Amino acid sequence: MIQDIAPLQLDNSYKKKVPHAGSRMLGFGERTVYLEYNGELQFLTYEQWKDYNENVLGREVPPCVYLFSIGEEEYFLTEIGADTKIGEFRFYKMFDVRAMQPKERVLVAATAWHLFVWYRDNQFCGRCGEKLVHSETQRMLQCPCCTNMVFPKIAPAVIVGVTHGDKILMTKYAGREYKRYALIAGFTEIGETAEETVKREVMEEVGLAVKNIRYYKSQPWGFDSNLLLGYFCELAEEEEIHLDEEELSVAEWVDYHDVPEDREKLSLTHEMMTYFKEQRRR
């Protein structure tokens, strides 16, 4: 999955740092990220960014916020304008980053996007309206007036592998950019357990009751600010599928022999499909 980058490791602990020449700079637009890709995903170095600002634009480097590190590389968030032209760097759609290599830099893009969206959407205090400021000691925004504390948004959601003997229920989203097979998924609501979310989402999206709900694995999914919780469950009663056409365009039972190959090896969804296929083969 996207987080499986061993022997490298993501260090997401907050530190007050300034970039050095080799630090990597992340800049985002509307669902886009600034990078270079010629078979290998690369982000701007601070040296390149500093040279462009000082020698091309004749200005100081915009503010840089430390994000995290992976291995020896440190990553910072900065503001990169839509018309910025540095070598072969340009803005790519976040959706296209999924197919890029190496995987640890796909994780960088997704996690940095997660933080960018949080910073972008939390500039003012929701309690009193004052401008929020960065904490000096932790990953937090705080109001200097009323001391309201704002932490990164992480939305829990379930991925559900509904099985029935040798078959698994596979779906396709309605009206989304992602066109491949997926599993039933949905956000956990207020006052609801993850297991209750599983039952509710399956009933809402395909009209089926399930039983024997069991946890599989979790995954951070920064593309949508989510923490995904994977569950398998079994069909409780043989009923006809009643499709929620606002959410799904397809929902069908697929024999394990016909489960498609996981080409990306990034998502919890496709790892669960592969796991089911391998377990039925035994």
GROMACS .gro file of C-alpha atoms in nm:
model
  282
    1MET     CA    1   0.000   0.000   0.000
    2ILE     CA    2   0.100   0.364  -0.026
    3GLN     CA    3   0.252   0.367   0.325
    4ASP     CA    4   0.460   0.053   0.272
    5ILE     CA    5   0.797   0.215   0.193
    6ALA     CA    6   1.038   0.012   0.410
    7PRO     CA    7   1.327   0.038   0.476
    8LEU     CA    8   1.242   0.412   0.447
    9GLN     CA    9   1.018   0.559   0.714
   10LEU     CA   10   0.791   0.862   0.733
   11ASP     CA   11   0.872   1.087   1.030
   12ASN     CA   12   0.564   1.305   1.070
   13SER     CA   13   0.659   1.457   1.407
   14TYR     CA   14   0.645   1.835   1.395
   15LYS     CA   15   0.970   2.029   1.426
   16LYS     CA   16   1.040   2.398   1.380
   17LYS     CA   17   1.285   2.388   1.088
   18VAL     CA   18   1.409   2.604   0.803
   19PRO     CA   19   1.498   2.450   0.465
   20HIS     CA   20   1.855   2.389   0.349
   21ALA     CA   21   1.977   2.365  -0.011
   22GLY     CA   22   1.869   2.003  -0.060
   23SER     CA   23   1.530   2.028   0.112
   24ARG     CA   24   1.234   1.946  -0.112
   25MET     CA   25   0.961   2.200  -0.179
   26LEU     CA   26   0.592   2.116  -0.229
   27GLY     CA   27   0.350   2.356  -0.394
   28PHE     CA   28  -0.013   2.289  -0.489
   29GLY     CA   29  -0.287   2.431  -0.707
   30GLU     CA   30  -0.645   2.318  -0.761
   31ARG     CA   31  -0.601   1.940  -0.715
   32THR     CA   32  -0.254   1.975  -0.871
   33VAL     CA   33   0.104   1.947  -0.745
   34TYR     CA   34   0.425   2.099  -0.882
   35LEU     CA   35   0.683   1.838  -0.980
   36GLU     CA   36   0.897   1.689  -1.256
   37TYR     CA   37   0.833   1.343  -1.395
   38ASN     CA   38   1.053   1.165  -1.646
   39GLY     CA   39   0.996   0.812  -1.519
   40GLU     CA   40   1.096   0.924  -1.167
   41LEU     CA   41   0.902   1.171  -0.959
   42GLN     CA   42   1.110   1.471  -0.842
   43PHE     CA   43   1.026   1.774  -0.632
   44LEU     CA   44   1.201   2.110  -0.642
   45THR     CA   45   1.499   2.156  -0.414
   46TYR     CA   46   1.517   2.464  -0.196
   47GLU     CA   47   1.829   2.566  -0.388
   48GLN     CA   48   1.633   2.569  -0.716
   49TRP     CA   49   1.339   2.750  -0.556
   50LYS     CA   50   1.562   3.013  -0.394
   51ASP     CA   51   1.752   3.075  -0.720
   52TYR     CA   52   1.428   3.119  -0.916
   53ASN     CA   53   1.281   3.365  -0.667
   54GLU     CA   54   1.594   3.573  -0.616
   55ASN     CA   55   1.744   3.573  -0.967
   56VAL     CA   56   1.436   3.543  -1.191
   57LEU     CA   57   1.159   3.711  -0.991
   58GLY     CA   58   1.383   3.940  -0.785
   59ARG     CA   59   1.208   3.872  -0.457
   60GLU     CA   60   1.254   3.687  -0.132
   61VAL     CA   61   1.153   3.321  -0.109
   62PRO     CA   62   0.789   3.283   0.003
   63PRO     CA   63   0.731   3.141   0.352
   64CYS     CA   64   0.811   2.770   0.392
   65VAL     CA   65   0.641   2.540   0.642
   66TYR     CA   66   0.813   2.219   0.751
   67LEU     CA   67   0.596   1.913   0.677
   68PHE     CA   68   0.781   1.587   0.749
   69SER     CA   69   1.080   1.379   0.646
   70ILE     CA   70   1.127   1.046   0.473
   71GLY     CA   71   1.469   0.896   0.524
   72GLU     CA   72   1.719   1.182   0.496
   73GLU     CA   73   1.494   1.406   0.285
   74GLU     CA   74   1.301   1.690   0.447
   75TYR     CA   75   0.987   1.831   0.285
   76PHE     CA   76   0.845   2.183   0.310
   77LEU     CA   77   0.525   2.350   0.191
   78THR     CA   78   0.553   2.676  -0.001
   79GLU     CA   79   0.343   2.884  -0.241
   80ILE     CA   80   0.427   2.813  -0.606
   81GLY     CA   81   0.242   3.026  -0.860
   82ALA     CA   82   0.054   2.876  -1.154
   83ASP     CA   83   0.291   3.046  -1.404
   84THR     CA   84   0.613   2.920  -1.240
   85LYS     CA   85   0.855   2.780  -1.501
   86ILE     CA   86   1.161   2.599  -1.369
   87GLY     CA   87   1.321   2.347  -1.604
   88GLU     CA   88   1.080   2.061  -1.677
   89PHE     CA   89   0.879   2.113  -1.360
   90ARG     CA   90   0.507   2.178  -1.397
   91PHE     CA   91   0.175   2.119  -1.223
   92TYR     CA   92   0.037   1.765  -1.250
   93LYS     CA   93  -0.308   1.649  -1.146
   94MET     CA   94  -0.303   1.479  -0.807
   95PHE     CA   95  -0.494   1.187  -0.961
   96ASP     CA   96  -0.208   1.128  -1.208
   97VAL     CA   97   0.048   1.107  -0.928
   98ARG     CA   98  -0.095   0.770  -0.824
   99ALA     CA   99   0.068   0.599  -1.123
  100MET     CA  100   0.412   0.756  -1.070
  101GLN     CA  101   0.727   0.614  -0.914
  102PRO     CA  102   0.893   0.581  -0.669
  103LYS     CA  103   0.617   0.499  -0.424
  104GLU     CA  104   0.768   0.690  -0.132
  105ARG     CA  105   0.733   1.015  -0.328
  106VAL     CA  106   0.372   0.933  -0.412
  107LEU     CA  107   0.326   0.908  -0.035
  108VAL     CA  108   0.501   1.246  -0.003
  109ALA     CA  109   0.262   1.409  -0.250
  110ALA     CA  110  -0.050   1.261  -0.087
  111THR     CA  111   0.052   1.344   0.271
  112ALA     CA  112   0.171   1.693   0.181
  113TRP     CA  113  -0.159   1.752  -0.003
  114HIS     CA  114  -0.345   1.644   0.312
  115LEU     CA  115  -0.159   1.907   0.515
  116PHE     CA  116  -0.189   2.173   0.244
  117VAL     CA  117  -0.569   2.135   0.238
  118TRP     CA  118  -0.580   2.165   0.617
  119TYR     CA  119  -0.366   2.480   0.619
  120ARG     CA  120  -0.562   2.628   0.327
  121ASP     CA  121  -0.902   2.567   0.486
  122ASN     CA  122  -0.814   2.681   0.840
  123GLN     CA  123  -0.682   3.035   0.816
  124PHE     CA  124  -0.926   3.192   1.060
  125CYS     CA  125  -1.062   3.090   1.399
  126GLY     CA  126  -1.406   2.928   1.376
  127ARG     CA  127  -1.486   3.052   1.729
  128CYS     CA  128  -1.398   3.423   1.715
  129GLY     CA  129  -1.282   3.491   1.356
  130GLU     CA  130  -0.924   3.597   1.434
  131LYS     CA  131  -0.634   3.494   1.210
  132LEU     CA  132  -0.484   3.163   1.324
  133VAL     CA  133  -0.111   3.127   1.384
  134HIS     CA  134   0.122   2.827   1.368
  135SER     CA  135   0.215   2.660   1.693
  136GLU     CA  136   0.586   2.670   1.769
  137THR     CA  137   0.585   2.325   1.929
  138GLN     CA  138   0.335   2.097   1.755
  139ARG     CA  139   0.130   2.042   1.439
  140MET     CA  140  -0.145   2.279   1.539
  141LEU     CA  141  -0.297   2.614   1.449
  142GLN     CA  142  -0.402   2.834   1.738
  143CYS     CA  143  -0.602   3.150   1.783
  144PRO     CA  144  -0.396   3.422   1.956
  145CYS     CA  145  -0.719   3.580   2.084
  146CYS     CA  146  -0.934   3.300   2.231
  147THR     CA  147  -0.666   3.022   2.232
  148ASN     CA  148  -0.885   2.791   2.019
  149MET     CA  149  -0.671   2.498   1.896
  150VAL     CA  150  -0.713   2.348   1.549
  151PHE     CA  151  -0.549   2.015   1.462
  152PRO     CA  152  -0.522   1.843   1.120
  153LYS     CA  153  -0.848   1.705   0.989
  154ILE     CA  154  -0.849   1.325   0.957
  155ALA     CA  155  -1.177   1.174   0.839
  156PRO     CA  156  -1.234   0.805   0.928
  157ALA     CA  157  -1.392   0.595   0.653
  158VAL     CA  158  -1.450   0.224   0.596
  159ILE     CA  159  -1.358   0.004   0.301
  160VAL     CA  160  -1.583  -0.302   0.292
  161GLY     CA  161  -1.513  -0.636   0.130
  162VAL     CA  162  -1.856  -0.805   0.122
  163THR     CA  163  -1.809  -1.176   0.040
  164HIS     CA  164  -2.040  -1.463  -0.047
  165GLY     CA  165  -1.860  -1.793  -0.086
  166ASP     CA  166  -1.615  -1.759  -0.375
  167LYS     CA  167  -1.743  -1.415  -0.472
  168ILE     CA  168  -1.673  -1.060  -0.358
  169LEU     CA  169  -1.897  -0.759  -0.418
  170MET     CA  170  -1.717  -0.512  -0.644
  171THR     CA  171  -1.835  -0.167  -0.740
  172LYS     CA  172  -1.761   0.133  -0.958
  173TYR     CA  173  -1.821   0.491  -0.849
  174ALA     CA  174  -2.076   0.712  -1.022
  175GLY     CA  175  -1.949   1.037  -1.171
  176ARG     CA  176  -1.591   1.017  -1.044
  177GLU     CA  177  -1.255   1.035  -1.216
  178TYR     CA  178  -1.160   0.692  -1.081
  179LYS     CA  179  -1.312   0.433  -1.319
  180ARG     CA  180  -1.162   0.105  -1.196
  181TYR     CA  181  -1.330  -0.149  -0.969
  182ALA     CA  182  -1.357  -0.056  -0.602
  183LEU     CA  183  -1.525  -0.186  -0.287
  184ILE     CA  184  -1.811  -0.031  -0.093
  185ALA     CA  185  -1.683   0.262   0.111
  186GLY     CA  186  -1.816   0.544   0.325
  187PHE     CA  187  -1.748   0.786   0.608
  188THR     CA  188  -1.814   0.713   0.973
  189GLU     CA  189  -2.089   0.935   1.111
  190ILE     CA  190  -2.112   1.106   1.451
  191GLY     CA  191  -2.189   0.859   1.732
  192GLU     CA  192  -2.128   0.556   1.511
  193THR     CA  193  -1.877   0.273   1.543
  194ALA     CA  194  -1.679   0.163   1.239
  195GLU     CA  195  -1.866  -0.169   1.243
  196GLU     CA  196  -2.198   0.015   1.237
  197THR     CA  197  -2.067   0.218   0.944
  198VAL     CA  198  -1.999  -0.107   0.758
  199LYS     CA  199  -2.359  -0.226   0.802
  200ARG     CA  200  -2.510   0.111   0.715
  201GLU     CA  201  -2.299   0.179   0.405
  202VAL     CA  202  -2.363  -0.166   0.257
  203MET     CA  203  -2.736  -0.130   0.317
  204GLU     CA  204  -2.746   0.225   0.177
  205GLU     CA  205  -2.539   0.157  -0.135
  206VAL     CA  206  -2.657  -0.191  -0.238
  207GLY     CA  207  -2.949  -0.279  -0.008
  208LEU     CA  208  -2.784  -0.587   0.146
  209ALA     CA  209  -2.754  -0.705   0.507
  210VAL     CA  210  -2.417  -0.837   0.625
  211LYS     CA  211  -2.279  -1.044   0.914
  212ASN     CA  212  -1.947  -1.161   1.064
  213ILE     CA  213  -1.781  -0.820   1.033
  214ARG     CA  214  -1.407  -0.843   1.098
  215TYR     CA  215  -1.130  -0.585   1.084
  216TYR     CA  216  -0.852  -0.629   0.827
  217LYS     CA  217  -0.612  -0.332   0.815
  218SER     CA  218  -0.596   0.050   0.804
  219GLN     CA  219  -0.440   0.303   0.568
  220PRO     CA  220  -0.375   0.678   0.565
  221TRP     CA  221  -0.512   0.825   0.241
  222GLY     CA  222  -0.398   1.184   0.215
  223PHE     CA  223  -0.553   1.235  -0.130
  224ASP     CA  224  -0.886   1.281   0.052
  225SER     CA  225  -0.774   1.354   0.412
  226ASN     CA  226  -0.890   1.008   0.521
  227LEU     CA  227  -0.793   0.729   0.752
  228LEU     CA  228  -0.931   0.417   0.584
  229LEU     CA  229  -1.039   0.118   0.794
  230GLY     CA  230  -1.068  -0.208   0.605
  231TYR     CA  231  -1.331  -0.468   0.698
  232PHE     CA  232  -1.446  -0.798   0.553
  233CYS     CA  233  -1.796  -0.926   0.612
  234GLU     CA  234  -2.030  -1.188   0.471
  235LEU     CA  235  -2.367  -1.164   0.302
  236ALA     CA  236  -2.632  -1.232   0.568
  237GLU     CA  237  -2.928  -1.301   0.338
  238GLU     CA  238  -2.949  -1.366  -0.033
  239GLU     CA  239  -3.122  -1.061  -0.171
  240GLU     CA  240  -3.122  -0.871  -0.498
  241ILE     CA  241  -2.879  -0.577  -0.519
  242HIS     CA  242  -3.056  -0.241  -0.503
  243LEU     CA  243  -2.804   0.010  -0.636
  244ASP     CA  244  -2.776   0.365  -0.505
  245GLU     CA  245  -2.718   0.526  -0.843
  246GLU     CA  246  -2.606   0.856  -0.694
  247GLU     CA  247  -2.306   0.679  -0.538
  248LEU     CA  248  -2.241   0.382  -0.767
  249SER     CA  249  -2.263   0.302  -1.137
  250VAL     CA  250  -2.194  -0.072  -1.091
  251ALA     CA  251  -2.223  -0.328  -0.811
  252GLU     CA  252  -2.178  -0.695  -0.896
  253TRP     CA  253  -2.061  -1.024  -0.751
  254VAL     CA  254  -1.721  -1.120  -0.894
  255ASP     CA  255  -1.572  -1.469  -0.865
  256TYR     CA  256  -1.226  -1.471  -0.707
  257HIS     CA  257  -1.079  -1.605  -1.034
  258ASP     CA  258  -1.190  -1.282  -1.205
  259VAL     CA  259  -1.063  -1.030  -0.950
  260PRO     CA  260  -0.836  -0.794  -1.151
  261GLU     CA  261  -0.464  -0.764  -1.086
  262ASP     CA  262  -0.352  -0.484  -0.854
  263ARG     CA  263  -0.125  -0.278  -1.079
  264GLU     CA  264  -0.070   0.023  -0.852
  265LYS     CA  265  -0.018  -0.160  -0.520
  266LEU     CA  266  -0.113   0.163  -0.343
  267SER     CA  267  -0.463   0.127  -0.203
  268LEU     CA  268  -0.622  -0.068   0.079
  269THR     CA  269  -0.915  -0.139  -0.154
  270HIS     CA  270  -0.708  -0.333  -0.405
  271GLU     CA  271  -0.497  -0.506  -0.141
  272MET     CA  272  -0.822  -0.638   0.009
  273MET     CA  273  -0.936  -0.765  -0.330
  274THR     CA  274  -0.603  -0.940  -0.379
  275TYR     CA  275  -0.613  -1.083  -0.025
  276PHE     CA  276  -0.957  -1.232  -0.086
  277LYS     CA  277  -0.841  -1.382  -0.416
  278GLU     CA  278  -0.533  -1.541  -0.258
  279GLN     CA  279  -0.726  -1.677   0.039
  280ARG     CA  280  -0.984  -1.849  -0.185
  281ARG     CA  281  -0.707  -2.008  -0.391
  282ARG     CA  282  -0.576  -2.198  -0.088
   0.00000   0.00000   0.00000
